[in-house]
Amino acid sequence: NAGVTQTPKFRVLKTGQSMTLLCAQDMNHEYMYWYRQDPGMGLRLIHYSVGEGTTAKGEVPDGYNVSRLKKQNFLLGLESAAPSQTSVYFCASSEWRGRPSTDTQYFGPGTRLTVL
Amino acid sequence: QQQVKQSPQSLIVQKGGISIINCAYENTAFDYFPWYQQFPGKGPALLIAIRPDVSEKKEGRFTISFNKSAKQFSLHIMDSQPGDSATYFCAASRNYGQNFVFGPGTRLSVLP
């Protein structure tokens, strides 16, 4: 199993450009998440999904959109990139059944995005 | 607004020593408290987690202590090793993991 994969690993954008980050998981997990990680801020939840076709806003959703058309994929879009969106983006997935043995988020390796 | 506070920001411990990282939360609706370990250039990985119905959970050298009345929980790393050098994040969630909130992280350095 590849676990959680993210594409691309690195990207540089100019202000105003758009792009889509792709997250894929092969663990048949229901829940998927997008976070951004900034120095001294920890991880902040952007959007999440509790199943195919569903999405919900997290702590910092402004400037981002997401889609979950397939259970295994979760896309994060930036319609008009801004320098404030320079960050490392992590995708995660989990199978949540309320049991400690399965209450685990599995993270991808991250995408480092720089907006000039 | 930080819903989960974490301290210290950085920690230096000698090999064999005990590392202690503390977290505090405000929202009493949180019902799941995991700790994550992150090495440079990698995504976070779950280390250990606890629910509020127990006061302590131990897995190997890692122990979570939970104080529900004080709304605090802490991570203890016994016999700290250089390989434990990483950034540690506490987190909290409610509604069965639908909305996770992370602390700002603690950078741990274990000196050989």
mmCIF file of C-alpha atoms in Angstrom:
data_model
loop_
_atom_site.group_PDB
_atom_site.id
_atom_site.type_symbol
_atom_site.label_atom_id
_atom_site.label_comp_id
_atom_site.label_asym_id
_atom_site.label_seq_id
_atom_site.Cartn_x
_atom_site.Cartn_y
_atom_site.Cartn_z
ATOM 1 C CA ASN A 1 0.000 0.000 0.000
ATOM 2 C CA ALA A 2 1.268 3.480 -0.869
ATOM 3 C CA GLY A 3 -0.766 5.034 1.969
ATOM 4 C CA VAL A 4 -1.390 8.747 1.370
ATOM 5 C CA THR A 5 0.302 10.360 -1.599
ATOM 6 C CA GLN A 6 0.393 14.011 -2.615
ATOM 7 C CA THR A 7 1.075 15.613 -5.975
ATOM 8 C CA PRO A 8 3.120 17.744 -6.591
ATOM 9 C CA LYS A 9 5.873 17.784 -3.957
ATOM 10 C CA PHE A 10 6.980 21.335 -4.738
ATOM 11 C CA ARG A 11 5.415 24.218 -6.639
ATOM 12 C CA VAL A 12 6.152 27.888 -7.188
ATOM 13 C CA LEU A 13 3.298 30.141 -8.285
ATOM 14 C CA LYS A 14 2.975 33.792 -9.114
ATOM 15 C CA THR A 15 0.321 35.878 -7.381
ATOM 16 C CA GLY A 16 -3.037 35.379 -9.062
ATOM 17 C CA GLN A 17 -2.242 32.007 -10.607
ATOM 18 C CA SER A 18 -4.376 28.967 -9.870
ATOM 19 C CA MET A 19 -3.457 25.392 -9.111
ATOM 20 C CA THR A 20 -4.825 22.121 -7.753
ATOM 21 C CA LEU A 21 -3.160 19.872 -5.219
ATOM 22 C CA LEU A 22 -4.051 16.206 -5.449
ATOM 23 C CA CYS A 23 -4.271 13.823 -2.528
ATOM 24 C CA ALA A 24 -4.820 10.113 -3.007
ATOM 25 C CA GLN A 25 -5.209 7.303 -0.459
ATOM 26 C CA ASP A 26 -5.435 3.575 -1.036
ATOM 27 C CA MET A 27 -6.672 2.563 2.434
ATOM 28 C CA ASN A 28 -10.391 2.939 1.655
ATOM 29 C CA HIS A 29 -10.680 5.622 4.332
ATOM 30 C CA GLU A 30 -13.872 7.612 4.667
ATOM 31 C CA TYR A 31 -12.380 10.771 6.149
ATOM 32 C CA MET A 32 -9.885 13.015 4.366
ATOM 33 C CA TYR A 33 -8.361 16.322 5.428
ATOM 34 C CA TRP A 34 -6.284 19.202 4.099
ATOM 35 C CA TYR A 35 -3.987 21.119 6.456
ATOM 36 C CA ARG A 36 -1.486 23.880 6.072
ATOM 37 C CA GLN A 37 1.620 24.064 8.249
ATOM 38 C CA ASP A 38 3.339 27.352 8.994
ATOM 39 C CA PRO A 39 6.232 27.999 11.400
ATOM 40 C CA GLY A 40 5.005 28.465 14.969
ATOM 41 C CA MET A 41 1.394 27.774 13.967
ATOM 42 C CA GLY A 42 1.271 24.014 13.952
ATOM 43 C CA LEU A 43 -1.157 22.450 11.517
ATOM 44 C CA ARG A 44 -4.361 24.261 10.687
ATOM 45 C CA LEU A 45 -7.310 22.495 9.112
ATOM 46 C CA ILE A 46 -8.413 23.999 5.803
ATOM 47 C CA HIS A 47 -11.201 21.660 4.663
ATOM 48 C CA TYR A 48 -12.197 18.103 5.345
ATOM 49 C CA SER A 49 -14.492 15.436 3.989
ATOM 50 C CA VAL A 50 -16.393 12.697 5.810
ATOM 51 C CA GLY A 51 -17.180 10.749 2.659
ATOM 52 C CA GLU A 52 -17.376 10.775 -1.118
ATOM 53 C CA GLY A 53 -19.261 13.826 -2.364
ATOM 54 C CA THR A 54 -19.079 15.673 0.973
ATOM 55 C CA THR A 55 -16.880 18.554 2.083
ATOM 56 C CA ALA A 56 -16.810 20.866 5.087
ATOM 57 C CA LYS A 57 -14.882 23.944 6.155
ATOM 58 C CA GLY A 58 -12.133 23.785 8.725
ATOM 59 C CA GLU A 59 -10.378 26.521 10.630
ATOM 60 C CA VAL A 60 -8.867 28.452 7.677
ATOM 61 C CA PRO A 61 -10.971 27.790 4.533
ATOM 62 C CA ASP A 62 -10.812 31.211 2.858
ATOM 63 C CA GLY A 63 -9.069 31.229 -0.522
ATOM 64 C CA TYR A 64 -9.341 27.454 -0.963
ATOM 65 C CA ASN A 65 -11.849 25.090 -2.497
ATOM 66 C CA VAL A 66 -12.015 21.313 -2.331
ATOM 67 C CA SER A 67 -13.715 18.432 -4.060
ATOM 68 C CA ARG A 68 -14.185 14.744 -3.185
ATOM 69 C CA LEU A 69 -15.621 13.210 -6.367
ATOM 70 C CA LYS A 70 -14.023 9.851 -5.656
ATOM 71 C CA LYS A 71 -13.550 8.246 -2.268
ATOM 72 C CA GLN A 72 -9.820 7.830 -2.755
ATOM 73 C CA ASN A 73 -9.103 11.386 -3.942
ATOM 74 C CA PHE A 74 -9.348 14.770 -2.260
ATOM 75 C CA LEU A 75 -8.432 17.853 -4.294
ATOM 76 C CA LEU A 76 -7.436 21.238 -2.916
ATOM 77 C CA GLY A 77 -7.733 24.220 -5.250
ATOM 78 C CA LEU A 78 -6.344 27.715 -5.109
ATOM 79 C CA GLU A 79 -8.242 29.907 -7.552
ATOM 80 C CA SER A 80 -6.093 33.043 -7.202
ATOM 81 C CA ALA A 81 -2.934 32.386 -5.233
ATOM 82 C CA ALA A 82 -1.670 34.979 -2.742
ATOM 83 C CA PRO A 83 1.714 35.229 -0.974
ATOM 84 C CA SER A 84 -0.112 34.490 2.318
ATOM 85 C CA GLN A 85 -0.795 31.006 0.958
ATOM 86 C CA THR A 86 2.902 30.177 0.916
ATOM 87 C CA SER A 87 3.024 27.135 3.178
ATOM 88 C CA VAL A 88 3.501 23.400 3.406
ATOM 89 C CA TYR A 89 0.253 21.573 2.697
ATOM 90 C CA PHE A 90 -0.501 18.177 4.183
ATOM 91 C CA CYS A 91 -3.261 15.803 3.301
ATOM 92 C CA ALA A 92 -4.443 13.148 5.743
ATOM 93 C CA SER A 93 -6.976 10.365 5.832
ATOM 94 C CA SER A 94 -8.582 8.306 8.557
ATOM 95 C CA GLU A 95 -11.034 5.509 9.110
ATOM 96 C CA TRP A 96 -13.064 6.682 12.045
ATOM 97 C CA ARG A 97 -15.164 4.148 13.901
ATOM 98 C CA GLY A 98 -14.783 5.486 17.406
ATOM 99 C CA ARG A 99 -12.418 2.693 18.379
ATOM 100 C CA PRO A 100 -8.915 3.581 19.592
ATOM 101 C CA SER A 101 -7.295 1.060 17.257
ATOM 102 C CA THR A 102 -8.613 2.866 14.202
ATOM 103 C CA ASP A 103 -8.588 6.441 15.438
ATOM 104 C CA THR A 104 -5.540 7.390 13.421
ATOM 105 C CA GLN A 105 -4.898 10.068 10.835
ATOM 106 C CA TYR A 106 -2.367 9.042 8.211
ATOM 107 C CA PHE A 107 -0.522 11.974 6.685
ATOM 108 C CA GLY A 108 0.996 12.386 3.255
ATOM 109 C CA PRO A 109 4.545 13.681 2.709
ATOM 110 C CA GLY A 110 3.424 17.259 2.066
ATOM 111 C CA THR A 111 3.512 19.801 -0.759
ATOM 112 C CA ARG A 112 5.739 22.852 -0.376
ATOM 113 C CA LEU A 113 4.047 25.791 -2.122
ATOM 114 C CA THR A 114 5.642 29.182 -2.635
ATOM 115 C CA VAL A 115 3.609 32.096 -3.984
ATOM 116 C CA LEU A 116 5.689 34.987 -5.284
ATOM 117 C CA GLN B 1 -7.056 32.000 18.036
ATOM 118 C CA GLN B 2 -5.251 28.976 19.408
ATOM 119 C CA GLN B 3 -7.721 26.464 20.776
ATOM 120 C CA VAL B 4 -4.936 24.190 21.939
ATOM 121 C CA LYS B 5 -1.939 25.729 23.684
ATOM 122 C CA GLN B 6 1.352 23.859 23.837
ATOM 123 C CA SER B 7 4.567 24.400 25.781
ATOM 124 C CA PRO B 8 7.481 24.603 25.670
ATOM 125 C CA GLN B 9 8.188 25.789 22.155
ATOM 126 C CA SER B 10 11.521 23.993 22.197
ATOM 127 C CA LEU B 11 13.129 21.497 24.549
ATOM 128 C CA ILE B 12 16.654 20.184 24.931
ATOM 129 C CA VAL B 13 17.166 16.986 26.918
ATOM 130 C CA GLN B 14 20.168 14.797 27.581
ATOM 131 C CA LYS B 15 20.093 11.194 26.419
ATOM 132 C CA GLY B 16 18.368 9.052 29.013
ATOM 133 C CA GLY B 17 16.439 11.976 30.456
ATOM 134 C CA ILE B 18 12.696 12.592 30.607
ATOM 135 C CA SER B 19 11.058 14.894 28.072
ATOM 136 C CA ILE B 20 7.791 16.534 29.114
ATOM 137 C CA ILE B 21 5.526 18.508 26.804
ATOM 138 C CA ASN B 22 2.327 20.112 28.025
ATOM 139 C CA CYS B 23 -0.902 21.066 26.307
ATOM 140 C CA ALA B 24 -4.048 22.854 27.433
ATOM 141 C CA TYR B 25 -7.405 23.222 25.760
ATOM 142 C CA GLU B 26 -10.546 25.305 26.230
ATOM 143 C CA ASN B 27 -13.327 23.440 24.463
ATOM 144 C CA THR B 28 -14.850 20.832 26.784
ATOM 145 C CA ALA B 29 -16.495 19.178 23.763
ATOM 146 C CA PHE B 30 -13.152 17.724 22.672
ATOM 147 C CA ASP B 31 -13.237 13.946 23.073
ATOM 148 C CA TYR B 32 -10.014 12.691 21.533
ATOM 149 C CA PHE B 33 -6.449 13.842 22.220
ATOM 150 C CA PRO B 34 -3.646 12.493 20.005
ATOM 151 C CA TRP B 35 0.044 13.300 19.928
ATOM 152 C CA TYR B 36 1.915 13.389 16.636
ATOM 153 C CA GLN B 37 5.629 13.152 15.906
ATOM 154 C CA GLN B 38 7.097 14.848 12.862
ATOM 155 C CA PHE B 39 10.602 14.507 11.448
ATOM 156 C CA PRO B 40 11.995 17.164 9.087
ATOM 157 C CA GLY B 41 10.611 16.853 5.563
ATOM 158 C CA LYS B 42 8.004 14.285 6.586
ATOM 159 C CA GLY B 43 4.345 14.329 7.442
ATOM 160 C CA PRO B 44 3.240 13.950 11.075
ATOM 161 C CA ALA B 45 2.720 10.416 12.366
ATOM 162 C CA LEU B 46 0.488 9.369 15.245
ATOM 163 C CA LEU B 47 2.491 8.570 18.358
ATOM 164 C CA ILE B 48 -0.107 7.930 21.044
ATOM 165 C CA ALA B 49 -3.649 9.069 21.808
ATOM 166 C CA ILE B 50 -6.050 9.223 24.739
ATOM 167 C CA ARG B 51 -9.730 9.715 25.403
ATOM 168 C CA PRO B 52 -11.022 11.725 28.383
ATOM 169 C CA ASP B 53 -12.398 8.681 30.191
ATOM 170 C CA VAL B 54 -8.888 7.648 31.287
ATOM 171 C CA SER B 55 -6.239 9.635 33.135
ATOM 172 C CA GLU B 56 -3.140 7.955 31.736
ATOM 173 C CA LYS B 57 -2.057 5.857 28.795
ATOM 174 C CA LYS B 58 1.350 4.287 28.321
ATOM 175 C CA GLU B 59 2.916 2.809 25.214
ATOM 176 C CA GLY B 60 6.536 1.828 25.618
ATOM 177 C CA ARG B 61 8.562 4.896 26.588
ATOM 178 C CA PHE B 62 5.668 7.267 25.793
ATOM 179 C CA THR B 63 2.986 8.206 28.334
ATOM 180 C CA ILE B 64 0.051 10.599 28.098
ATOM 181 C CA SER B 65 -1.252 12.075 31.338
ATOM 182 C CA PHE B 66 -4.714 13.605 31.141
ATOM 183 C CA ASN B 67 -6.354 15.976 33.639
ATOM 184 C CA LYS B 68 -9.949 16.547 32.583
ATOM 185 C CA SER B 69 -10.806 19.038 35.324
ATOM 186 C CA ALA B 70 -7.791 21.207 34.481
ATOM 187 C CA LYS B 71 -8.285 20.686 30.735
ATOM 188 C CA GLN B 72 -4.647 19.748 30.370
ATOM 189 C CA PHE B 73 -2.732 16.809 28.984
ATOM 190 C CA SER B 74 0.938 16.076 28.666
ATOM 191 C CA LEU B 75 3.363 13.786 26.884
ATOM 192 C CA HIS B 76 6.192 12.155 28.809
ATOM 193 C CA ILE B 77 9.062 10.514 26.960
ATOM 194 C CA MET B 78 11.079 8.319 29.289
ATOM 195 C CA ASP B 79 14.718 7.417 28.601
ATOM 196 C CA SER B 80 14.824 9.972 25.761
ATOM 197 C CA GLN B 81 17.017 8.978 22.810
ATOM 198 C CA PRO B 82 18.644 11.043 20.030
ATOM 199 C CA GLY B 83 16.263 9.328 17.604
ATOM 200 C CA ASP B 84 13.383 11.003 19.453
ATOM 201 C CA SER B 85 14.590 14.397 18.213
ATOM 202 C CA ALA B 86 11.626 15.714 16.250
ATOM 203 C CA THR B 87 8.741 18.143 16.485
ATOM 204 C CA TYR B 88 5.809 16.995 18.593
ATOM 205 C CA PHE B 89 2.253 18.213 18.181
ATOM 206 C CA CYS B 90 -0.651 17.713 20.521
ATOM 207 C CA ALA B 91 -4.124 17.827 19.022
ATOM 208 C CA ALA B 92 -7.763 17.615 19.979
ATOM 209 C CA SER B 93 -10.901 16.719 18.141
ATOM 210 C CA ARG B 94 -14.615 16.332 18.668
ATOM 211 C CA ASN B 95 -17.466 14.630 16.881
ATOM 212 C CA TYR B 96 -15.421 11.572 16.165
ATOM 213 C CA GLY B 97 -12.564 13.260 14.352
ATOM 214 C CA GLN B 98 -14.472 15.578 12.091
ATOM 215 C CA ASN B 99 -12.506 18.633 13.135
ATOM 216 C CA PHE B 100 -8.958 18.423 14.462
ATOM 217 C CA VAL B 101 -7.171 21.311 16.179
ATOM 218 C CA PHE B 102 -3.393 21.162 16.626
ATOM 219 C CA GLY B 103 -1.062 22.839 19.064
ATOM 220 C CA PRO B 104 1.809 24.937 17.638
ATOM 221 C CA GLY B 105 4.382 22.211 18.214
ATOM 222 C CA THR B 106 7.441 21.552 20.377
ATOM 223 C CA ARG B 107 10.844 20.997 18.852
ATOM 224 C CA LEU B 108 12.658 18.360 20.914
ATOM 225 C CA SER B 109 16.410 17.877 20.709
ATOM 226 C CA VAL B 110 17.931 14.940 22.587
ATOM 227 C CA LEU B 111 21.671 15.342 23.018
ATOM 228 C CA PRO B 112 23.862 12.214 22.813
#
